[in-house]
mmCIF file of C-alpha atoms and ligand atoms in Angstrom:
data_model
loop_
_atom_site.group_PDB
_atom_site.id
_atom_site.type_symbol
_atom_site.label_atom_id
_atom_site.label_comp_id
_atom_site.label_asym_id
_atom_site.label_seq_id
_atom_site.Cartn_x
_atom_site.Cartn_y
_atom_site.Cartn_z
ATOM 1 C CA MET A 1014 -48.688 1.139 0.733
ATOM 2 C CA THR A 1015 -47.003 4.280 0.122
ATOM 3 C CA LEU A 1016 -46.887 5.833 -2.779
ATOM 4 C CA ASN A 1017 -43.031 4.735 -3.873
ATOM 5 C CA GLU A 1018 -43.737 1.571 -2.187
ATOM 6 C CA LYS A 1019 -46.627 1.008 -4.941
ATOM 7 C CA ASN A 1020 -44.298 2.521 -7.284
ATOM 8 C CA ILE A 1021 -40.826 0.092 -6.595
ATOM 9 C CA HIS A 1022 -43.121 -2.714 -7.209
ATOM 10 C CA LYS A 1023 -45.224 -1.518 -10.568
ATOM 11 C CA ALA A 1024 -40.937 -1.133 -11.358
ATOM 12 C CA ALA A 1025 -40.008 -4.753 -9.861
ATOM 13 C CA GLU A 1026 -43.154 -5.613 -12.418
ATOM 14 C CA PHE A 1027 -42.317 -4.519 -15.436
ATOM 15 C CA LEU A 1028 -38.205 -4.691 -14.990
ATOM 16 C CA ARG A 1029 -38.856 -8.777 -14.262
ATOM 17 C CA LYS A 1030 -40.682 -8.306 -17.367
ATOM 18 C CA SER A 1031 -39.003 -6.862 -19.463
ATOM 19 C CA LYS A 1032 -37.165 -8.192 -22.637
ATOM 20 C CA PHE A 1033 -33.827 -5.694 -22.494
ATOM 21 C CA THR A 1034 -33.764 -2.885 -20.249
ATOM 22 C CA THR A 1035 -31.223 -0.301 -20.640
ATOM 23 C CA ALA A 1036 -30.716 1.949 -17.279
ATOM 24 C CA TYR A 1037 -29.662 5.171 -18.371
ATOM 25 C CA THR A 1038 -27.548 7.441 -16.402
ATOM 26 C CA GLY A 1039 -27.098 10.510 -15.656
ATOM 27 C CA ALA A 1040 -24.715 13.243 -12.380
ATOM 28 C CA GLY A 1041 -26.936 11.768 -10.134
ATOM 29 C CA ILE A 1042 -26.047 8.008 -9.548
ATOM 30 C CA SER A 1043 -22.293 9.108 -9.039
ATOM 31 C CA VAL A 1044 -23.421 12.114 -6.868
ATOM 32 C CA GLU A 1045 -23.432 10.158 -3.187
ATOM 33 C CA SER A 1046 -20.100 8.494 -4.358
ATOM 34 C CA GLY A 1047 -19.322 11.825 -3.436
ATOM 35 C CA ILE A 1048 -19.233 13.700 -7.431
ATOM 36 C CA PRO A 1049 -21.310 15.943 -6.954
ATOM 37 C CA PRO A 1050 -23.966 17.390 -10.093
ATOM 38 C CA PHE A 1051 -23.728 19.922 -12.585
ATOM 39 C CA ARG A 1052 -26.547 21.683 -12.613
ATOM 40 C CA GLY A 1053 -28.507 22.495 -9.258
ATOM 41 C CA GLU A 1054 -27.156 22.942 -5.522
ATOM 42 C CA GLY A 1055 -23.587 22.500 -5.327
ATOM 43 C CA GLY A 1056 -22.841 21.864 -9.121
ATOM 44 C CA LEU A 1057 -19.563 22.100 -10.136
ATOM 45 C CA TRP A 1058 -20.872 24.807 -13.253
ATOM 46 C CA THR A 1059 -22.186 26.583 -10.184
ATOM 47 C CA LYS A 1060 -18.131 26.940 -8.761
ATOM 48 C CA TYR A 1061 -16.368 25.740 -12.561
ATOM 49 C CA ASP A 1062 -16.912 28.346 -15.946
ATOM 50 C CA PRO A 1063 -18.350 25.225 -18.301
ATOM 51 C CA ASN A 1064 -15.957 26.829 -20.906
ATOM 52 C CA LEU A 1065 -13.431 24.887 -19.254
ATOM 53 C CA LEU A 1066 -14.365 21.958 -20.471
ATOM 54 C CA ASP A 1067 -14.894 23.493 -25.056
ATOM 55 C CA ILE A 1068 -12.360 22.141 -26.851
ATOM 56 C CA ASP A 1069 -11.333 25.694 -28.362
ATOM 57 C CA HIS A 1070 -10.147 26.403 -24.831
ATOM 58 C CA PHE A 1071 -9.003 23.505 -23.473
ATOM 59 C CA ILE A 1072 -6.227 23.715 -27.513
ATOM 60 C CA GLN A 1073 -5.939 27.921 -26.767
ATOM 61 C CA ASP A 1074 -4.637 27.137 -23.129
ATOM 62 C CA PRO A 1075 -4.218 23.436 -22.344
ATOM 63 C CA LEU A 1076 -2.512 24.897 -19.033
ATOM 64 C CA ARG A 1077 -4.667 26.484 -17.606
ATOM 65 C CA ALA A 1078 -7.156 23.640 -17.970
ATOM 66 C CA TRP A 1079 -5.230 20.708 -17.369
ATOM 67 C CA GLU A 1080 -4.250 22.842 -14.261
ATOM 68 C CA ILE A 1081 -8.409 22.679 -13.981
ATOM 69 C CA ILE A 1082 -9.215 19.393 -14.733
ATOM 70 C CA LYS A 1083 -6.220 17.569 -12.812
ATOM 71 C CA GLU A 1084 -8.787 19.507 -9.868
ATOM 72 C CA ILE A 1085 -11.439 18.708 -10.295
ATOM 73 C CA TYR A 1086 -11.870 15.090 -12.450
ATOM 74 C CA TYR A 1087 -7.930 13.313 -10.778
ATOM 75 C CA SER A 1088 -7.125 14.868 -7.994
ATOM 76 C CA HIS A 1089 -11.206 15.494 -6.082
ATOM 77 C CA PHE A 1090 -12.978 12.141 -7.574
ATOM 78 C CA GLY A 1091 -10.612 9.560 -8.712
ATOM 79 C CA SER A 1092 -10.856 8.123 -6.009
ATOM 80 C CA ALA A 1093 -14.685 8.016 -6.001
ATOM 81 C CA LYS A 1094 -16.419 4.840 -6.075
ATOM 82 C CA PRO A 1095 -19.461 3.312 -7.811
ATOM 83 C CA ASN A 1096 -21.734 2.838 -4.475
ATOM 84 C CA LYS A 1097 -25.382 0.736 -4.385
ATOM 85 C CA ALA A 1098 -26.590 2.120 -6.914
ATOM 86 C CA HIS A 1099 -24.095 1.371 -9.523
ATOM 87 C CA LEU A 1100 -23.593 -2.358 -7.295
ATOM 88 C CA VAL A 1101 -27.561 -2.718 -7.644
ATOM 89 C CA LEU A 1102 -26.792 -2.492 -11.592
ATOM 90 C CA ALA A 1103 -24.438 -4.622 -12.151
ATOM 91 C CA GLU A 1104 -26.081 -7.286 -10.069
ATOM 92 C CA MET A 1105 -29.358 -6.471 -12.407
ATOM 93 C CA GLU A 1106 -27.200 -7.267 -15.709
ATOM 94 C CA GLN A 1107 -25.396 -10.651 -14.040
ATOM 95 C CA ARG A 1108 -29.595 -11.797 -13.210
ATOM 96 C CA GLY A 1109 -30.406 -11.584 -17.183
ATOM 97 C CA LEU A 1110 -33.026 -7.773 -15.391
ATOM 98 C CA LEU A 1111 -30.471 -5.611 -17.406
ATOM 99 C CA GLY A 1112 -28.850 -5.380 -21.400
ATOM 100 C CA ARG A 1113 -27.613 -2.207 -21.389
ATOM 101 C CA THR A 1114 -26.277 1.142 -19.579
ATOM 102 C CA ILE A 1115 -26.289 4.021 -21.697
ATOM 103 C CA THR A 1116 -24.258 7.156 -19.175
ATOM 104 C CA GLN A 1117 -23.428 10.837 -19.617
ATOM 105 C CA ASN A 1118 -21.368 10.553 -16.962
ATOM 106 C CA ILE A 1119 -17.202 10.324 -17.379
ATOM 107 C CA ASP A 1120 -16.117 8.690 -13.807
ATOM 108 C CA ASN A 1121 -15.915 4.594 -14.835
ATOM 109 C CA LEU A 1122 -18.288 3.895 -11.852
ATOM 110 C CA HIS A 1123 -19.999 1.333 -14.487
ATOM 111 C CA GLN A 1124 -17.580 -1.047 -15.178
ATOM 112 C CA GLU A 1125 -15.466 -0.601 -11.418
ATOM 113 C CA ALA A 1126 -19.241 -1.913 -10.061
ATOM 114 C CA GLY A 1127 -19.411 -4.959 -12.376
ATOM 115 C CA CYS A 1128 -20.981 -3.582 -15.268
ATOM 116 C CA LYS A 1129 -19.840 -4.891 -18.267
ATOM 117 C CA ASN A 1130 -22.410 -3.912 -21.225
ATOM 118 C CA VAL A 1131 -21.716 -0.196 -20.576
ATOM 119 C CA PHE A 1132 -21.552 2.684 -23.158
ATOM 120 C CA ASP A 1133 -19.965 5.505 -22.353
ATOM 121 C CA PHE A 1134 -21.957 8.654 -24.316
ATOM 122 C CA HIS A 1135 -19.481 11.420 -23.291
ATOM 123 C CA GLY A 1136 -16.179 9.316 -22.814
ATOM 124 C CA ASN A 1137 -14.307 8.603 -19.946
ATOM 125 C CA SER A 1138 -11.809 10.479 -18.173
ATOM 126 C CA LYS A 1139 -9.722 6.681 -16.237
ATOM 127 C CA ARG A 1140 -8.304 7.382 -20.207
ATOM 128 C CA LEU A 1141 -5.833 10.422 -21.625
ATOM 129 C CA VAL A 1142 -5.732 10.676 -25.471
ATOM 130 C CA CYS A 1143 -3.180 12.527 -27.493
ATOM 131 C CA LEU A 1144 -4.262 14.814 -29.954
ATOM 132 C CA SER A 1145 -1.298 14.478 -32.180
ATOM 133 C CA CYS A 1146 -1.360 10.531 -32.672
ATOM 134 C CA HIS A 1147 -3.736 9.057 -31.456
ATOM 135 C CA THR A 1148 -2.410 7.419 -28.930
ATOM 136 C CA TYR A 1149 -4.243 6.262 -26.081
ATOM 137 C CA TYR A 1150 -2.328 6.037 -21.822
ATOM 138 C CA ALA A 1151 -4.557 5.154 -18.914
ATOM 139 C CA VAL A 1152 -4.201 8.201 -17.516
ATOM 140 C CA THR A 1153 -2.800 6.173 -13.717
ATOM 141 C CA ASP A 1154 0.101 6.062 -16.279
ATOM 142 C CA VAL A 1155 0.249 9.126 -16.974
ATOM 143 C CA ASN A 1156 2.727 11.422 -14.424
ATOM 144 C CA LEU A 1157 0.054 14.043 -13.778
ATOM 145 C CA ASP A 1158 2.625 16.710 -11.883
ATOM 146 C CA HIS A 1159 3.886 17.868 -15.095
ATOM 147 C CA LEU A 1160 1.187 19.738 -17.076
ATOM 148 C CA PRO A 1161 0.293 19.539 -19.887
ATOM 149 C CA PRO A 1162 0.783 16.012 -20.287
ATOM 150 C CA ALA A 1163 2.685 15.024 -23.242
ATOM 151 C CA CYS A 1164 2.576 11.650 -25.109
ATOM 152 C CA ARG A 1165 5.508 9.366 -24.509
ATOM 153 C CA GLN A 1166 5.174 8.911 -29.430
ATOM 154 C CA CYS A 1167 5.069 11.808 -30.293
ATOM 155 C CA GLY A 1168 5.175 15.218 -28.196
ATOM 156 C CA GLY A 1169 2.117 15.680 -29.009
ATOM 157 C CA LEU A 1170 -0.852 17.513 -26.197
ATOM 158 C CA LEU A 1171 -2.647 15.038 -24.008
ATOM 159 C CA LYS A 1172 -5.795 15.390 -23.240
ATOM 160 C CA PRO A 1173 -9.053 13.236 -21.058
ATOM 161 C CA ASP A 1174 -10.842 10.642 -23.077
ATOM 162 C CA TYR A 1175 -14.241 12.702 -22.987
ATOM 163 C CA VAL A 1176 -15.822 14.492 -25.031
ATOM 164 C CA PHE A 1177 -15.578 18.381 -24.345
ATOM 165 C CA PHE A 1178 -18.338 20.943 -25.039
ATOM 166 C CA GLY A 1179 -17.671 21.798 -29.457
ATOM 167 C CA GLU A 1180 -16.747 18.030 -29.809
ATOM 168 C CA SER A 1181 -19.234 15.211 -31.410
ATOM 169 C CA ILE A 1182 -20.167 12.023 -29.814
ATOM 170 C CA PRO A 1183 -17.981 8.991 -30.664
ATOM 171 C CA GLN A 1184 -19.832 6.820 -32.914
ATOM 172 C CA ILE A 1185 -20.223 3.559 -31.039
ATOM 173 C CA PRO A 1186 -22.083 5.453 -28.155
ATOM 174 C CA LEU A 1187 -23.831 6.724 -30.133
ATOM 175 C CA SER A 1188 -25.209 4.460 -32.172
ATOM 176 C CA ALA A 1189 -25.534 1.408 -29.088
ATOM 177 C CA ALA A 1190 -28.586 4.767 -27.975
ATOM 178 C CA TYR A 1191 -29.896 5.009 -30.524
ATOM 179 C CA GLU A 1192 -30.327 0.967 -30.233
ATOM 180 C CA ALA A 1193 -30.793 0.602 -26.467
ATOM 181 C CA ALA A 1194 -33.979 3.386 -27.808
ATOM 182 C CA LYS A 1195 -35.492 0.890 -30.787
ATOM 183 C CA ILE A 1196 -35.508 -1.547 -28.863
ATOM 184 C CA SER A 1197 -35.607 -1.453 -25.231
ATOM 185 C CA ASP A 1198 -38.813 -2.951 -23.758
ATOM 186 C CA VAL A 1199 -37.832 -0.683 -19.905
ATOM 187 C CA PHE A 1200 -35.833 2.364 -19.989
ATOM 188 C CA LEU A 1201 -34.015 3.357 -16.521
ATOM 189 C CA ILE A 1202 -33.575 7.315 -16.027
ATOM 190 C CA ILE A 1203 -31.089 7.099 -13.393
ATOM 191 C CA GLY A 1204 -30.381 11.310 -11.892
ATOM 192 C CA THR A 1205 -30.069 13.832 -15.378
ATOM 193 C CA THR A 1206 -31.661 16.515 -15.185
ATOM 194 C CA GLY A 1207 -32.028 15.500 -19.438
ATOM 195 C CA GLU A 1208 -31.006 19.577 -19.882
ATOM 196 C CA VAL A 1209 -28.045 18.574 -22.600
ATOM 197 C CA MET A 1210 -28.363 18.417 -26.460
ATOM 198 C CA PRO A 1211 -27.686 15.329 -27.782
ATOM 199 C CA ALA A 1212 -27.682 12.208 -24.473
ATOM 200 C CA ASN A 1213 -31.087 13.589 -23.736
ATOM 201 C CA GLN A 1214 -32.774 12.469 -27.210
ATOM 202 C CA PHE A 1215 -32.917 8.584 -26.033
ATOM 203 C CA PRO A 1216 -35.641 9.023 -23.401
ATOM 204 C CA LEU A 1217 -38.173 10.114 -25.533
ATOM 205 C CA ILE A 1218 -37.318 7.947 -28.829
ATOM 206 C CA ALA A 1219 -37.717 5.384 -26.358
ATOM 207 C CA LYS A 1220 -40.507 5.819 -25.476
ATOM 208 C CA GLU A 1221 -41.935 6.768 -29.078
ATOM 209 C CA ASN A 1222 -40.570 3.163 -29.481
ATOM 210 C CA GLY A 1223 -43.066 1.752 -26.502
ATOM 211 C CA ALA A 1224 -40.646 2.046 -23.348
ATOM 212 C CA THR A 1225 -42.029 2.049 -20.032
ATOM 213 C CA ILE A 1226 -39.590 4.440 -18.733
ATOM 214 C CA ILE A 1227 -39.105 3.937 -14.649
ATOM 215 C CA GLU A 1228 -36.978 6.986 -13.637
ATOM 216 C CA VAL A 1229 -35.000 7.651 -9.943
ATOM 217 C CA ASN A 1230 -34.409 11.301 -8.843
ATOM 218 C CA PRO A 1231 -34.756 13.207 -5.556
ATOM 219 C CA HIS A 1232 -36.626 15.624 -8.163
ATOM 220 C CA GLU A 1233 -38.439 16.261 -11.482
ATOM 221 C CA SER A 1234 -36.313 16.406 -14.336
ATOM 222 C CA ASN A 1235 -36.815 17.627 -17.440
ATOM 223 C CA TYR A 1236 -38.016 14.038 -18.293
ATOM 224 C CA THR A 1237 -40.571 13.436 -15.542
ATOM 225 C CA SER A 1238 -43.976 15.140 -16.294
ATOM 226 C CA ALA A 1239 -43.045 14.237 -19.794
ATOM 227 C CA VAL A 1240 -41.831 10.793 -20.390
ATOM 228 C CA THR A 1241 -42.040 9.410 -17.769
ATOM 229 C CA ASP A 1242 -44.489 6.308 -16.302
ATOM 230 C CA ILE A 1243 -43.018 5.027 -13.047
ATOM 231 C CA PHE A 1244 -41.229 8.033 -10.759
ATOM 232 C CA LEU A 1245 -39.310 6.705 -8.012
ATOM 233 C CA GLN A 1246 -38.491 9.809 -6.258
ATOM 234 C CA GLY A 1247 -35.230 9.511 -3.602
ATOM 235 C CA LYS A 1248 -31.868 9.307 -4.004
ATOM 236 C CA ALA A 1249 -30.409 6.791 -6.143
ATOM 237 C CA THR A 1250 -28.565 4.869 -3.458
ATOM 238 C CA GLU A 1251 -31.735 4.438 -1.349
ATOM 239 C CA MET A 1252 -34.054 4.773 -4.026
ATOM 240 C CA MET A 1253 -32.025 1.340 -6.100
ATOM 241 C CA GLU A 1254 -31.780 -0.497 -2.441
ATOM 242 C CA LEU A 1255 -35.855 -0.675 -2.539
ATOM 243 C CA LEU A 1256 -36.081 -1.565 -5.983
ATOM 244 C CA ALA A 1257 -33.018 -4.872 -5.764
ATOM 245 C CA GLU A 1258 -35.205 -5.957 -2.590
ATOM 246 C CA ALA A 1259 -37.946 -6.482 -5.289
ATOM 247 C CA LEU A 1260 -36.995 -7.184 -7.843
ATOM 248 C CA PHE A 1261 -34.572 -10.041 -6.855
ATOM 249 C CA THR A 1262 -36.818 -11.091 -3.403
ATOM 250 C CA PRO A 1263 -40.523 -12.764 -4.997
ATOM 251 C CA SER A 1264 -42.379 -11.096 -4.773
ATOM 252 C CA LEU A 1265 -45.360 -12.526 -1.618
ATOM 253 C CA ASP A 1266 -47.793 -11.132 -3.169
ATOM 254 C CA ASN A 1267 -49.748 -11.071 -6.133
ATOM 255 C CA ASP A 1268 -51.109 -8.022 -6.853
HETATM 256 N N1 APR B 819 -29.471 10.547 -6.764
HETATM 257 C C1 APR B 819 -30.411 10.787 -7.404
HETATM 258 N N2 APR B 819 -30.184 12.041 -8.617
HETATM 259 C C2 APR B 819 -29.358 12.644 -8.388
HETATM 260 C C3 APR B 819 -29.036 12.592 -7.175
HETATM 261 C C4 APR B 819 -29.470 11.514 -6.495
HETATM 262 N N3 APR B 819 -28.791 11.417 -4.935
HETATM 263 N N4 APR B 819 -28.642 13.830 -6.175
HETATM 264 C C5 APR B 819 -28.485 15.007 -7.476
HETATM 265 N N5 APR B 819 -29.778 14.073 -8.627
HETATM 266 C C6 APR B 819 -29.651 14.321 -9.394
HETATM 267 C C7 APR B 819 -30.822 15.585 -10.253
HETATM 268 O O1 APR B 819 -31.586 16.196 -9.258
HETATM 269 C C8 APR B 819 -30.296 15.731 -10.911
HETATM 270 O O2 APR B 819 -31.901 16.335 -11.999
HETATM 271 O O3 APR B 819 -30.015 13.966 -10.797
HETATM 272 C C9 APR B 819 -29.374 15.065 -11.001
HETATM 273 C C10 APR B 819 -27.709 15.810 -11.885
HETATM 274 O O4 APR B 819 -28.614 17.000 -13.420
HETATM 275 P P1 APR B 819 -27.195 17.302 -13.814
HETATM 276 O O5 APR B 819 -25.859 18.291 -12.762
HETATM 277 O O6 APR B 819 -27.533 18.139 -15.188
HETATM 278 O O7 APR B 819 -26.071 15.691 -14.173
HETATM 279 P P2 APR B 819 -26.662 15.382 -15.533
HETATM 280 O O8 APR B 819 -28.137 15.841 -16.667
HETATM 281 O O9 APR B 819 -25.745 13.650 -15.729
HETATM 282 O O10 APR B 819 -25.906 16.650 -17.753
HETATM 283 C C11 APR B 819 -25.234 15.687 -18.719
HETATM 284 O O11 APR B 819 -24.379 18.345 -19.187
HETATM 285 O O12 APR B 819 -22.568 19.054 -17.928
HETATM 286 C C12 APR B 819 -23.074 17.885 -19.593
HETATM 287 O O13 APR B 819 -21.522 16.537 -19.810
HETATM 288 C C13 APR B 819 -22.027 16.706 -19.405
HETATM 289 O O14 APR B 819 -23.306 14.158 -18.907
HETATM 290 C C14 APR B 819 -22.877 16.261 -17.685
HETATM 291 C C15 APR B 819 -24.662 16.431 -18.659
#
């Protein structure tokens, strides 16, 4: 049995015994849905200036910001579909093996895969919000051929409802993440470098509270040597497929 096979079985055992498991995901889980990561090979920040997602920049030049936001999030990746990794998490939730998903991603793919208990730590690109009257819109209800989009209630500037640099994390997902880090027996980290504060604190807090940390990533991250107990080195779809086989089909051997 290879190291990864051993780790898959070990991870499955911990997940079976866990009373409360949290999945904690980053851009890497959506890479195989066609959405590039932010950092590393082909990362968005190697092509676009992160200032694009700075709130002051957005307010100063909404047209320019919206032109690039539309290109990245709505023209390119708007049609991305959940992949096997998202679907396995949804099945784990349906089987009572996953309590909560905290995602740094804004792509809504966990929800589209069927996960119900999802907290969007950085918001969600499928909603727009008016910066003046705070009316919310589904992005499908707004014509993005006319930029920057204006609120139909008050004419104010519409902004994607995700957290720009310089904005605070919404209270509901923030509280849900702190609670998850306190109560989880297992934290399943999938596809994140752990670069960005405050999102990157939660696996560390979970570890301090006694959680077993399982990590899925083709490369080592800031967590791997610091807190990870079981490292499933590989792509999210491949590792989650193997985990699903081990988790959903009772193991024959009793090791
Ligand atoms: N399967 C699993 N993980 C993958 C895959 C894959 N197929 N491909 C890449 N990865 C891993 C990379 O090795 C890396 O560790 O996904 C991670 C992507 O890291 P980042 O691009 O830094 O994404 P993330 O950690 O989610 O960034 C956090 O930074 O810019 C902000 O708001 C943005 O939410 C984002 C935050």
